[in-house]
Each structure stands twice: as C-alpha cells, then as structure tokens.
Coordinates of C-alpha atoms in Angstrom, one line a residue:
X18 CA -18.6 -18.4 -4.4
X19 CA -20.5 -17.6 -7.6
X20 CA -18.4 -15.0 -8.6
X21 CA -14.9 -17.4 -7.7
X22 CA -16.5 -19.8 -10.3
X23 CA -17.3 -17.3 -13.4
X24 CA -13.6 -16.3 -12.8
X25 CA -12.5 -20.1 -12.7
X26 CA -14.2 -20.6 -15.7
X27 CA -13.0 -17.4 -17.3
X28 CA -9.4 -18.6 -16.5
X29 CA -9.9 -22.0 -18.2
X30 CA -11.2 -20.6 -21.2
X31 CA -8.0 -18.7 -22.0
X32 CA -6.0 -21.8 -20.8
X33 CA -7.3 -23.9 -23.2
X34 CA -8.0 -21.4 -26.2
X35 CA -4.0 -20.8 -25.5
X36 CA -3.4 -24.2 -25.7
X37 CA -5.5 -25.3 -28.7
X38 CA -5.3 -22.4 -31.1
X39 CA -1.9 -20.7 -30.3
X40 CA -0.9 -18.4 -32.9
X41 CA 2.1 -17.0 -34.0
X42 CA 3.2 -13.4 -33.6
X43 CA 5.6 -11.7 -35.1
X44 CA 8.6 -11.0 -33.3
X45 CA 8.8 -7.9 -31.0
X46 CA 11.2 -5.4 -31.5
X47 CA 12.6 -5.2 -27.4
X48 CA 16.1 -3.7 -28.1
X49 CA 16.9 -1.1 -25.1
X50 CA 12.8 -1.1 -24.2
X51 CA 13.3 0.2 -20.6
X52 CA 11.1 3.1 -19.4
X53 CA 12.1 2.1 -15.5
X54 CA 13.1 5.3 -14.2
X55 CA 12.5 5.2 -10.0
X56 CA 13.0 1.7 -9.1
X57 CA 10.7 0.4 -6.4
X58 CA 12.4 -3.2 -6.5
X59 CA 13.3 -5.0 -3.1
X60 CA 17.1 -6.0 -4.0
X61 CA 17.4 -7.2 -0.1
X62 CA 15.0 -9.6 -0.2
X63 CA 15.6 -10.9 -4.2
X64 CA 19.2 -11.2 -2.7
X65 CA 17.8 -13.7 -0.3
X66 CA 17.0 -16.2 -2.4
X67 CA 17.6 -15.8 -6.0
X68 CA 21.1 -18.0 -6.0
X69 CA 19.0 -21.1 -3.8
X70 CA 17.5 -24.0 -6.4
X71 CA 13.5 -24.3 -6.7
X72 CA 12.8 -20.8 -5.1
X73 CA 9.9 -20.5 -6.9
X74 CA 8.8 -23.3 -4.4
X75 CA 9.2 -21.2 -1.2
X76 CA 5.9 -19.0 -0.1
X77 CA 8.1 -17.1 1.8
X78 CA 9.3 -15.5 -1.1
X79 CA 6.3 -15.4 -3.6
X80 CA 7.6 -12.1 -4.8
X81 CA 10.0 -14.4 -7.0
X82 CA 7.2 -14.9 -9.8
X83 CA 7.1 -11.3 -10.6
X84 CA 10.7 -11.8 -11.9
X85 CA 12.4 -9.0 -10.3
X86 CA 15.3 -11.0 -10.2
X87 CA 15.9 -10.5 -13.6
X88 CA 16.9 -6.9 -12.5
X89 CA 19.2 -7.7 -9.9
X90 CA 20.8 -10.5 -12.0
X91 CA 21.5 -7.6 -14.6
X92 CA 23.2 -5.8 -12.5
X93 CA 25.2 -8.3 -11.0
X94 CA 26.1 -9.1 -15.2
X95 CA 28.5 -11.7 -16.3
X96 CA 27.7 -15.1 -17.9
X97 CA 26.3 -16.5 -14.2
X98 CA 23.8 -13.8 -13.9
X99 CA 22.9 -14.6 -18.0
X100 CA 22.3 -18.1 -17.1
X101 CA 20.8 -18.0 -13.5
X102 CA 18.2 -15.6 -15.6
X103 CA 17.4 -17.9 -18.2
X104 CA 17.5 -21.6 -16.3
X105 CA 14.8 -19.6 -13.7
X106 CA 12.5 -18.4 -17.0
X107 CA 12.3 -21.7 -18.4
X108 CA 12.0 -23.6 -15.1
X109 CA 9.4 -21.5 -14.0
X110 CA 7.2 -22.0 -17.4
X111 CA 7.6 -25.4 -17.0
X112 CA 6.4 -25.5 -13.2
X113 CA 3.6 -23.5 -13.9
X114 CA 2.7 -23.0 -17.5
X115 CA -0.2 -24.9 -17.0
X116 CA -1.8 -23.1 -13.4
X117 CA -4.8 -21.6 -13.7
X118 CA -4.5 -19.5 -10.3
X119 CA -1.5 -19.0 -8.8
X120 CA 1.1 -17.8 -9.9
X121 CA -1.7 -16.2 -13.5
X122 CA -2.9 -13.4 -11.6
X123 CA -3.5 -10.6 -13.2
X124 CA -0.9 -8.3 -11.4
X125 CA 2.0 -10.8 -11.2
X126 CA 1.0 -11.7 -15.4
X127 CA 2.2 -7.9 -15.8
X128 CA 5.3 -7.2 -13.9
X129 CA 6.6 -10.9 -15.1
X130 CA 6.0 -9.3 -18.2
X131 CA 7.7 -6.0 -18.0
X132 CA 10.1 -7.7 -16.2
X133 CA 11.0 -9.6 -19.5
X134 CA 10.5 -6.4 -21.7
X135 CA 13.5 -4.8 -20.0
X136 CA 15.3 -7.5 -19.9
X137 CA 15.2 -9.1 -23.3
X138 CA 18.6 -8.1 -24.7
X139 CA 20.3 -9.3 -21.5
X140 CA 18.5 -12.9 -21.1
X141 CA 18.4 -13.5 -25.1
X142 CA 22.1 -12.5 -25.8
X143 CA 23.2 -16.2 -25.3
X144 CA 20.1 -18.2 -26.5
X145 CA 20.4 -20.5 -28.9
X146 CA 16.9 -20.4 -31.7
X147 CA 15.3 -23.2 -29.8
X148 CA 15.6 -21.1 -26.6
X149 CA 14.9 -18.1 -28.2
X150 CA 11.8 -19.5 -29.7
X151 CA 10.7 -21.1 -26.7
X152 CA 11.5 -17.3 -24.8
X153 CA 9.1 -15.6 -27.5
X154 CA 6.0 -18.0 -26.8
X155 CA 6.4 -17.1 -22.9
X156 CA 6.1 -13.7 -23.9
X157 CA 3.2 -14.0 -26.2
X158 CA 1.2 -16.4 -23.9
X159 CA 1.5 -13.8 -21.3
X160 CA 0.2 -11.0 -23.3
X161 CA -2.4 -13.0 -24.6
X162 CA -3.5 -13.9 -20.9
X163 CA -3.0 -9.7 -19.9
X164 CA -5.1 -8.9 -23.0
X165 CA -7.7 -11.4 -22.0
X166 CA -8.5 -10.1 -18.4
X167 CA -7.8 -6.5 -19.0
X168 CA -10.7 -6.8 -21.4
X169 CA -13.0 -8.3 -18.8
X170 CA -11.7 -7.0 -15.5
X171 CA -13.7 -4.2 -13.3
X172 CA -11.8 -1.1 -13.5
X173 CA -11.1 -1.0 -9.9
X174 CA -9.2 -4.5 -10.2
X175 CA -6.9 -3.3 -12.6
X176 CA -3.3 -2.5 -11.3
X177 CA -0.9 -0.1 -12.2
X178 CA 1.4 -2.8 -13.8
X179 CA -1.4 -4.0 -15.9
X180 CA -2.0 -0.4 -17.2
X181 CA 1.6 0.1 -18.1
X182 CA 2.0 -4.0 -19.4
X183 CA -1.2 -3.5 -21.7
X184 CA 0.1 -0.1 -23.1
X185 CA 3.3 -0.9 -24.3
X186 CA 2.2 -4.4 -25.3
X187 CA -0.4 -2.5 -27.6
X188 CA 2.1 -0.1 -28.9
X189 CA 5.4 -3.4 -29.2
X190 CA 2.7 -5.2 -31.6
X191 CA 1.5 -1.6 -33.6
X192 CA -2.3 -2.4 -32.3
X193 CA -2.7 1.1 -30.5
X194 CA -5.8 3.3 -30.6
X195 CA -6.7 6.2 -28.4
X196 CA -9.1 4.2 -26.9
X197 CA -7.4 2.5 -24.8
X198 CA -5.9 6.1 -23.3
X199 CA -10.1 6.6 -22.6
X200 CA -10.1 3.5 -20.6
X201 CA -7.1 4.0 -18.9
X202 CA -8.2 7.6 -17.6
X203 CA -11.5 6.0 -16.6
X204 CA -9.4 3.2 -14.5
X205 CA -7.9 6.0 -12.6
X206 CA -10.7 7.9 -12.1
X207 CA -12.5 5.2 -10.6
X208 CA -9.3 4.4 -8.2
X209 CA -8.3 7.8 -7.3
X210 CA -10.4 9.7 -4.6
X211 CA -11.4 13.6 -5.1
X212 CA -8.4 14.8 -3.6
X213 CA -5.9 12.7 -5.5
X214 CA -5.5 9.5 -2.7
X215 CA -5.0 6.0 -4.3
X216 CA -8.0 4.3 -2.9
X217 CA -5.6 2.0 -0.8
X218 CA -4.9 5.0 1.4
X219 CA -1.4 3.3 1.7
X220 CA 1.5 6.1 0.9
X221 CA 3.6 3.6 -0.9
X222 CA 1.2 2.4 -3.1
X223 CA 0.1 6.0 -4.1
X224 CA 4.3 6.3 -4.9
X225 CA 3.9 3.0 -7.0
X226 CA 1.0 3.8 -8.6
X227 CA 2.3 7.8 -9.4
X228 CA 5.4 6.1 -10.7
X229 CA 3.4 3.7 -13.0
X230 CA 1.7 6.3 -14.3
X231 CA 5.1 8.0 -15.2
X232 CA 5.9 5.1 -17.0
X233 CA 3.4 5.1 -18.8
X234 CA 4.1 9.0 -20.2
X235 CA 7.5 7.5 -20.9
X236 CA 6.4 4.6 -23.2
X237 CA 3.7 7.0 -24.6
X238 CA 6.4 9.9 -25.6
X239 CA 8.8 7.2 -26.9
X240 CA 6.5 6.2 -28.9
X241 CA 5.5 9.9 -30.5
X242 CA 2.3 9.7 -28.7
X243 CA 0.5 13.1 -27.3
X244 CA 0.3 12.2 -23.6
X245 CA -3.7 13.1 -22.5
X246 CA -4.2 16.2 -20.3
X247 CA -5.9 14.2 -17.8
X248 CA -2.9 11.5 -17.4
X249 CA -0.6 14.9 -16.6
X250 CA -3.0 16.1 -14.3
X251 CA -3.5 12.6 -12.3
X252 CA -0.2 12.8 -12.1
X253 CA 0.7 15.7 -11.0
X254 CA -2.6 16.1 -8.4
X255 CA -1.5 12.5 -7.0
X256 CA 1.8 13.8 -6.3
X257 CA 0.7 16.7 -4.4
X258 CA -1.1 14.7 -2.2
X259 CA 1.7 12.1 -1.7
X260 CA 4.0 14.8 -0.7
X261 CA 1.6 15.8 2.1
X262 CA 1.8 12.6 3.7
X263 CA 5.4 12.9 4.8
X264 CA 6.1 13.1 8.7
X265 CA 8.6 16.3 10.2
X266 CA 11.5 13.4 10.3
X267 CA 11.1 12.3 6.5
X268 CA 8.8 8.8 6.6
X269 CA 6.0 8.4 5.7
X270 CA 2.7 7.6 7.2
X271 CA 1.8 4.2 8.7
X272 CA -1.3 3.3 7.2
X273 CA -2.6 -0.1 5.4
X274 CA 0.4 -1.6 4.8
X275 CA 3.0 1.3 4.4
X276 CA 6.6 0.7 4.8
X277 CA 9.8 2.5 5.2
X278 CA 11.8 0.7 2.8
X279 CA 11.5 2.8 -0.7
X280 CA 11.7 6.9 1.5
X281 CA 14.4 7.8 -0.9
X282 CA 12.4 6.4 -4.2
X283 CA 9.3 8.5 -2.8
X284 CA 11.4 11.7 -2.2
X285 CA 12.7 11.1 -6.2
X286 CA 9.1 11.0 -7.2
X287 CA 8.2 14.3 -4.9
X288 CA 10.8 16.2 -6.4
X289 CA 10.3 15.0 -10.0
X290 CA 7.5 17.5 -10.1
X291 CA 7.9 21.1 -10.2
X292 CA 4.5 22.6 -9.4
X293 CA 3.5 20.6 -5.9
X294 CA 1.0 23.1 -4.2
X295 CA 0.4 22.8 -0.4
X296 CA -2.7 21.1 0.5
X297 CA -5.0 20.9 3.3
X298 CA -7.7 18.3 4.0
X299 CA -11.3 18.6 2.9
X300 CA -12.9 15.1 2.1
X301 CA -14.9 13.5 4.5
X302 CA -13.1 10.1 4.0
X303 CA -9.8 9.2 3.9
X304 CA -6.4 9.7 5.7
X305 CA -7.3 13.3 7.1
X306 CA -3.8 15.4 7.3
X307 CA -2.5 18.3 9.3
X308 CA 0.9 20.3 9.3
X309 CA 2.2 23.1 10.0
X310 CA 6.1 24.3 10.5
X311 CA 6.5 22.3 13.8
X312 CA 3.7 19.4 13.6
X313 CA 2.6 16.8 11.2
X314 CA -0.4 14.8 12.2
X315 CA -2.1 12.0 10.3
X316 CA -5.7 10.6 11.2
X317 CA -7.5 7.5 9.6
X318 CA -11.1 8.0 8.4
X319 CA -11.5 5.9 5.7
X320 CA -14.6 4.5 5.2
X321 CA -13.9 0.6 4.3
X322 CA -15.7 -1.5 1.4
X323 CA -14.8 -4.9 -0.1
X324 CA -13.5 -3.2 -3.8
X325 CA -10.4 -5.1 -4.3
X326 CA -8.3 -1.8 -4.7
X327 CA -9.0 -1.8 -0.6
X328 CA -7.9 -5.3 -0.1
X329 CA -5.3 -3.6 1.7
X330 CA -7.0 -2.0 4.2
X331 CA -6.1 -2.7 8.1
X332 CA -8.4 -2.2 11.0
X333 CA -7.1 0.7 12.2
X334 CA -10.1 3.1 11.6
X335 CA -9.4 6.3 13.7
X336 CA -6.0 5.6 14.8
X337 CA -3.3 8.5 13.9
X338 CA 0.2 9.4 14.0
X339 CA 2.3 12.3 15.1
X340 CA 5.2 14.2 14.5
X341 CA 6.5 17.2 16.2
X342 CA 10.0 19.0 15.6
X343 CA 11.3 17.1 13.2
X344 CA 10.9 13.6 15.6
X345 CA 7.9 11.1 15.1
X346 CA 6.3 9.9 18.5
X347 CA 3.1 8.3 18.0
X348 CA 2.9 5.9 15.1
X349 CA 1.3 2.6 14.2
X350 CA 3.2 -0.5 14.1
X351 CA 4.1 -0.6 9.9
X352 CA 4.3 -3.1 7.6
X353 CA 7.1 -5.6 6.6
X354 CA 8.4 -7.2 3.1
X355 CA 11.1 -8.7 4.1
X356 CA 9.2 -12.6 3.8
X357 CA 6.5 -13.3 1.7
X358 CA 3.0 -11.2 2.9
X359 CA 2.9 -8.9 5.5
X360 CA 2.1 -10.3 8.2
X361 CA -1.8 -10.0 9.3
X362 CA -1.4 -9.3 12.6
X363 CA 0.1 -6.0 11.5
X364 CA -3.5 -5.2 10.2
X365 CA -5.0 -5.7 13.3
X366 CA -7.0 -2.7 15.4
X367 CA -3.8 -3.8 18.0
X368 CA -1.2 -2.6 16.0
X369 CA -2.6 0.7 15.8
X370 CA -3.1 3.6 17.8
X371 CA -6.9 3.5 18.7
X372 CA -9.5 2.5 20.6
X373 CA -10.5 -1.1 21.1
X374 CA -13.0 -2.8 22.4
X375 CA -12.4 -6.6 23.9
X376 CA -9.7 -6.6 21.9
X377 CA -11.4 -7.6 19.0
X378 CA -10.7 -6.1 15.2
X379 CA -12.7 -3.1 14.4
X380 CA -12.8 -4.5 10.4
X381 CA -12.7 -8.4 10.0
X382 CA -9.5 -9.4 8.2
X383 CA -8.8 -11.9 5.8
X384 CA -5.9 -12.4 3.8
X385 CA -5.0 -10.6 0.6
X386 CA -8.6 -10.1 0.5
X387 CA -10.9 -6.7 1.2
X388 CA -12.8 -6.7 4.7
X389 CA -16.0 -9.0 4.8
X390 CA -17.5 -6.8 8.1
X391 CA -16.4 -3.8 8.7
X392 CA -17.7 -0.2 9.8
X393 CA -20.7 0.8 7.6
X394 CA -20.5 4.3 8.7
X395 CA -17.1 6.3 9.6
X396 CA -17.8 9.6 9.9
X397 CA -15.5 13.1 10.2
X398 CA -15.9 16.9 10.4
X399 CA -12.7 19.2 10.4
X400 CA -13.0 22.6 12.2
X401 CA -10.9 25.4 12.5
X402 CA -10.8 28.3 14.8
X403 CA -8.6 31.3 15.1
X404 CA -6.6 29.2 18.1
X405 CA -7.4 25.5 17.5
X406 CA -8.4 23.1 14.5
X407 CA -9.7 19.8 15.0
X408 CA -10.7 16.5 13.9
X409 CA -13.5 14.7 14.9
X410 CA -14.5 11.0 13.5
X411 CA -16.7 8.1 14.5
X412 CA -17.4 4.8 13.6
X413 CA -19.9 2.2 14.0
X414 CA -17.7 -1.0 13.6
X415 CA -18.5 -2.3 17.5
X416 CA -22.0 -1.4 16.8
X417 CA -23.4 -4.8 16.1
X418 CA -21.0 -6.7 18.4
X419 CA -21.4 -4.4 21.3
X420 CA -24.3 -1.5 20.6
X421 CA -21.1 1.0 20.6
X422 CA -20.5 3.6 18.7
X423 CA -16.6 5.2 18.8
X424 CA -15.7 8.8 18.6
X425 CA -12.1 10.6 18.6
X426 CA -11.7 14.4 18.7
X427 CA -8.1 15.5 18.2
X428 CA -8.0 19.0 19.4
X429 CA -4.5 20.9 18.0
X430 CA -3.6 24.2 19.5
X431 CA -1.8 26.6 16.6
X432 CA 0.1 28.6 18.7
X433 CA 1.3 25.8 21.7
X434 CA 3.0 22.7 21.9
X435 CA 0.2 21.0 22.2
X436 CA -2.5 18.6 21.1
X437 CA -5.3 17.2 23.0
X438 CA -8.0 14.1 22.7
X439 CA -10.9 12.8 23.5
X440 CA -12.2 9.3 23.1
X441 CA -16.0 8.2 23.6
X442 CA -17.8 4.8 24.1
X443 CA -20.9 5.7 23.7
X444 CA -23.6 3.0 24.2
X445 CA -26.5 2.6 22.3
X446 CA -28.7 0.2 24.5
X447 CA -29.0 0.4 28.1
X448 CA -27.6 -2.9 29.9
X449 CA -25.5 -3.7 32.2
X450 CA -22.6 -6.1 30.3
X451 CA -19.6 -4.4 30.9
X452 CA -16.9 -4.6 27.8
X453 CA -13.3 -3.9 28.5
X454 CA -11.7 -1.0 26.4
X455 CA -7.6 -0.5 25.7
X456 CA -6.7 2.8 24.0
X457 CA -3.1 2.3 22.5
X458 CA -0.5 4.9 21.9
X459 CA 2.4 3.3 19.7
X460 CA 5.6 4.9 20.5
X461 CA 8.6 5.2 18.5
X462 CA 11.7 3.5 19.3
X463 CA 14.7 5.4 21.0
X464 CA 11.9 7.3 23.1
X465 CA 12.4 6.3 26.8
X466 CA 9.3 6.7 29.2
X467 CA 9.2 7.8 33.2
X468 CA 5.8 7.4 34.6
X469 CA 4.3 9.6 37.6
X470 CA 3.3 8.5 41.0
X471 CA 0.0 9.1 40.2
X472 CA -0.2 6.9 37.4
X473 CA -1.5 9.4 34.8
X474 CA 1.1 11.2 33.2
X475 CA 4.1 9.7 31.5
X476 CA 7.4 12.0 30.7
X477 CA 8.9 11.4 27.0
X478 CA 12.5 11.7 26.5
X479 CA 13.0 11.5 22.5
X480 CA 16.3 10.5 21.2
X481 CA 17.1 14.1 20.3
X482 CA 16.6 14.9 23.5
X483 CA 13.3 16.6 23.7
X484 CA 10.5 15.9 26.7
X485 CA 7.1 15.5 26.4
X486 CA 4.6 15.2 28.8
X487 CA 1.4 12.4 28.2
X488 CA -1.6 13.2 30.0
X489 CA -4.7 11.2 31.0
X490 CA -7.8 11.8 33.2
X491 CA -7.5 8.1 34.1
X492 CA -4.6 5.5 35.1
X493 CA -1.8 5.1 32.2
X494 CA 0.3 1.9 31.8
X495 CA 3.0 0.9 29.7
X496 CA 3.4 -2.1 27.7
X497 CA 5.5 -3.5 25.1
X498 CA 5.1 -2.8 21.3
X499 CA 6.8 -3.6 18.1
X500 CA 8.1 -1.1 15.3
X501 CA 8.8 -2.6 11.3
X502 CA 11.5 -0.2 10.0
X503 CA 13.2 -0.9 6.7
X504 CA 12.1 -4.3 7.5
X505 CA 13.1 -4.6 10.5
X506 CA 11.2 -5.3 13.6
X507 CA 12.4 -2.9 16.9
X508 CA 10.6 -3.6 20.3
X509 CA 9.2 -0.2 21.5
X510 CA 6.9 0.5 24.1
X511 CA 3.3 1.4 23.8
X512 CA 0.9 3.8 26.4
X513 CA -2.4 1.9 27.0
X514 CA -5.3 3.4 28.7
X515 CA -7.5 0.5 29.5
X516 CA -11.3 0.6 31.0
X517 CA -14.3 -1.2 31.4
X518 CA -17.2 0.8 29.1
X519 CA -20.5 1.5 31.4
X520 CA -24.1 1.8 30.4
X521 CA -24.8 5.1 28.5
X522 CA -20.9 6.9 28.0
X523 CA -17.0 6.7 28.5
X524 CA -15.2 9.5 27.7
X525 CA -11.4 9.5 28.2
X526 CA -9.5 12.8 28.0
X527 CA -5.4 12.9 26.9
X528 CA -3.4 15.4 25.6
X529 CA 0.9 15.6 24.3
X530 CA 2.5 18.8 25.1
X531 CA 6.2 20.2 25.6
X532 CA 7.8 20.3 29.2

C-alpha cells in the first residue's frame, strides 16, 4: 500500500510539473524513423476493433492504447486509414490526457510512443499546423513522462519498449551519452538469468525482448553509434537459449503465458543469428530442457518471487511438456490474446500438467500482478548416466496449507522410446486428514485415447498415426481439457490420476513409451 502511494504521488508530480511548466522542444526530425524489423503485432485482433467508434472504451481490447493500430492503418493506406489514425490520436489525448494510471504506464507510455515514431510521416502528411502542433505536444508529453519513470524505475521494472523508446528518444533530441548504454546493460543483466532466460520464463517474451534488443542495435548503428560488446552478446546468448525451447513439431513451449501466435516471427529471430550453439541445461532454476534427435522435453522449476519481471508467472511449478517424433503430446493448456488479458484461469496449477493437491493453486494468482504466496523453495538436480538422464524437482508450495512437500522425477531412457515418472506426496506431520490429489496430463488435440480394462494404461493414437502407450501403477481416467492455439480454444482430453494422500508418502509411478 505504501509503495502504491509513493508511486501515486510520483505520477502526480509529473502530471502537474507537465501541466504547469510545459516547455517547448524543438521539433524532431522523424522522416523514415523505423527500425521495426520482425513484427510481433496482433493484426487479428487490431482488425477486430480498430474501424468500431470509442474503442479505446472497451477492456476487451486494452491492447488499443499501445497504438498498434497505427501499423495496421498504414498498411491498409489511403485517406481513410490517414484519418482513422489521426481522429483516434487526438481522441485518445483528449480521453485520457489527464489519467494518472491507466492507460500512463510505463510500458504502454513506450510502445504508444514508438508507435508514433514510425508512423509520423504517414499520420502528419495531412495535418493542418494546429494539428500538427497539437501532434508534437503528445509526443513531447510522452517522452517527458518515459524520461521521468525510466529515471526512477527499479531495473527489473523496466521493459524492453522502454529501453528501445528512451534510446532513440535520447538520440531524436541529440541528448545521448554512453551512460545510458551502462544502464541499459545493467537492466538486462539484472533481467536475464545465467543461462540467457528472460526472467518471465515465457518463450515469447524472451522473442520480444531479443527482438527489442535488436532494435535497439538498429537505432544505435543508424545513428553511428559503436554497439557495446555486452548488448551483442545478450543478444546473441538469449537467442541460443530461445532456440532451445522449440518442441520436435515447431511451437514453442507452454509456459507463463506462451502462445502460438508469432512461431514464424520467432523462427525469423532464430535464424537471424548465425552462431546459435547447442545447449543443455545446467541452472538449478528455471525451465529445465532436454532434446535429443527424437525427443524434446520441457520441465518447470522456476523458483517464483513477486519482481514484477515475473508478474507473469502461472502456477504451474513442475508441470512439463513433451514432444516425441516430430508430434507434441503432453502440453499445458497455453495462453490466449485474442480479448483483452489472458485469461487467469489459464495460470492456474489446473491448466497444467502437474500434481495438485485439493485442487487448489500451487502459487496464489492475482492479476497482472507477481504471486503474493507461492513456493519458497523449488528445488532440482539433473543427472545423467550412460543409459538414462533425469530430472528431479520439488517444491514446498502445499507445505503450509497441507504439511506436503511435492517431488517429480522424470526418468528419460537415451536409447528407447521411452520416458518414465514418479510423483511423491510426501507428508511432513503425521495425521490422519486425508487431502485429495489429481495428477493431470494435458493432451494435444487430434490425439484419440482407448483405455484398458484394467483401468491403467491408456493407448495414444496421434494424428500422424503413431501409438503410445500411458502407464500407471494406479487407476487412470480421462477427462476433458482445453488447448489455446493461435488463439483459438480446441477441446482435448486430459489423463488424470486422482488419489487421496495418506499419512507419511504417496508415490505414483507412470511412464510414455512406443507400442
């Protein structure tokens, strides 16, 4: 609360010394300023909305005050697209010119900005000098605002649009200095993890945030600036670990808020790099990897805080995803775009493939906002042996709730078709309350199921054909799931082992292996 009120404040301050002592700039020079090379914009949903009156209005579409628009409206051209552009500029400085929240932050400050940068010479070519003047104050009250924050901001609550609004800002208005190149490599630094993983450990925002940063050299080398060492290697390190988290059919991995809609725009920033070495995973926190010619699997350890660079984060702490022969099969439910947030419930421990406990969220979520509770301890060890490797994590996130503590071993043979797990309840307290358990196994769409007499094992017919057999020490059932592809929701199926935990430890055995 304390802190909500020094930023209040802040916000206010810069309102009214906006408002009071407003001075003049010079006039920027923004003929052909575009350094948007992979475009990461969602034309679908802009299409949606951007011919209805007052969509600034509608939540669903809260995306609109970035001013994305004004890309789609430039390449739609003609007159109309001029004049929806400008009418929407000016009406939306007039709605909200005076908010201190909503629609101010930081983020959204920056891309309406950039969004303006690039394009300047379309809106302005039929201004008149009253419109033109007015235009020129929007843009200077916005840097002023971006200046203002990025000044006072931690460095893990800067974005990527912020870095590359404040750069070319700096270098538009000839107040550059090599110190803000210093502060930019620390913002990185502080966001990026040892092995080159945006800290949101979602794939997409690693591709936005590896994109922004290649803006940025853009602007810098238009501008007959020496690009720093360190920018070309956070770059090129956060590349190399993008490109390992790619599944054997071409998406990407499922994780805190990862969609499908931008795979070709990832695959452009992949091969935009020459050098990509082959990784293999060595942190102890993070979205551990494996894959090898046949098999790509993907396994959530992160350790969860409340920086907001992890507002992101779901509650799906040790669920993973699978890929074998070029065919995904286990996955998490995704993420959608398509109307305003993603939905929350797409966050929750449900809509992931892990263990559960009274179906209650291993993290606590809250809206656009990082965790409040969530595990204070997730733990993981990697071994590898001449025929196996495997992946072992824990977590303490049912500890409190339930004197629980979780385990998952993933167990991947090298030389078979086959992977195998082991999930553990282990109880920390003697007593007899009994909590129910579901362990859930997302499946893709297009794969049909056939379960056994006996209850525990379930036959897997993929769409290209291929069968898999799921096996379970215990009773399987089957149960319907949801899949968000290219924002669109499929109904698939899901495998759920459910039990009820006992008094010292559960331990439920599974395993996935050709038939």
């Amino acid at each position: 609360m304390f802190k909500f009120i020094i930023n209040l404040t802040q916000k206010l301050i810069i309102f009214i010394f906006i408002k009071i002592s407003f001075t003049k700039r010079k006039k920027l020079n923004l003929k052909n300023i575009n350094f948007k090379q992979i475009d990461f914009i969602n034309y679908k949903k802009i299409k949606q909305y951007v011919f209805k009156e007052n969509f600034f209005y509608d939540k669903n579409f809260i995306d609109s005050h970035s001013f994305e628009f004004l890309f789609y409206l430039q390449k739609i051209g003609g007159k109309s697209g001029i004049e929806i552009s400008k009418k929407n500029i000016f009406l939306w400085f007039n709605l909200f010119k005076n908010k201190l929240e909503f629609p101010w932050d930081e983020k959204l400050t920056a891309q309406r900005l950039l969004s303006i940068y690039y394009n300047y010479e379309f809106v302005s070519s039929v201004l008149s000098k009253t419109e033109n003047t007015l235009l020129n104050k929007i843009i200077n009250i916005h840097i002023k605002r971006l200046f203002f924050f990025f000044k006072r901001k931690n460095l893990d609550e800067i974005s990527s649009y912020e870095i590359v609004a404040f750069i070319l800002s700096k270098l538009l208005l000839k107040e550059f200095n090599q110190g803000f190149l210093k502060k930019i490599e620390k913002i990185i630094e502080i966001q990026i993890d040892r092995a080159g993983m945006h800290k949101s450990y979602n794939v997409l925002e690693q591709a936005k945030f590896i994109n922004n940063l290649n803006e940025v050299k853009n602007i810098l080398l238009f501008f007959k600036i020496v690009v720093p060492e360190k920018i070309n290697f956070f770059i090129l390190n956060m590349t190399s670990a993008l490109n390992q988290y790619i599944h054997q059919d071409g998406t990407v991995a499922l994780f805190n808020g990862a969609n499908n809609n931008y795979q070709k725009q990832i695959q452009d920033i992949i091969e935009k790099e020459e050098f990509l070495k082959s990784r293999t995973f060595t942190n102890n926190n993070g979205i551990a990897f494996y894959s090898d010619k046949k098999r790509s699997l993907f396994f959530d350890v992160v350790q969860p805080n409340n920086l907001k660079v992890s507002k992101s984060l779901g509650a799906g702490t040790l669920s993973f995803e699978l890929s074998i022969k070029d065919e995904k099969i286990i996955t998490n439910c995704g993420a959608s775009e398509s109307y305003g947030k993603n939905p929350e419930y797409l966050r929750y421990s449900a809509a992931h493939s892990t263990i559960i406990l009274k179906n209650t969220n291993i993290s606590e979520i809250k809206a656009g906002n990082p965790h409040i509770k969530y595990p204070q301890k997730v733990s993981f060890q990697k071994n590898d042996f001449e025929k196996i490797i495997d992946f072992e994590g824990s977590h303490n996130g049912y500890l409190r709730k339930f004197k629980k503590i979780i385990k998952r071993k993933i167990i991947i043979e090298k030389n078979e078709d086959k992977i195998h797990g082991e999930d553990s309840i282990i109880s920390l307290k003697s007593t007899n309350s009994k909590t129910v358990y579901h362990i859930r196994f997302h499946l893709m769409p297009d794969i049909t199921t056939n379960i056994t007499t006996n209850k525990k094992n379930i036959i897997l017919k993929t769409k290209k054909n291929k069968i898999w057999m799921f096996k379970s020490n215990s009773e399987l059932g089957l149960e319907k799931s949801i899949y968000v592809d290219n924002n669109s929701t499929k109904e698939t199926q899901q495998i759920v082992i459910k039990g009820i935990t006992d008094s010292t430890k559960k331990i439920e055995k599974w395993s996935i292996e050709a038939i």
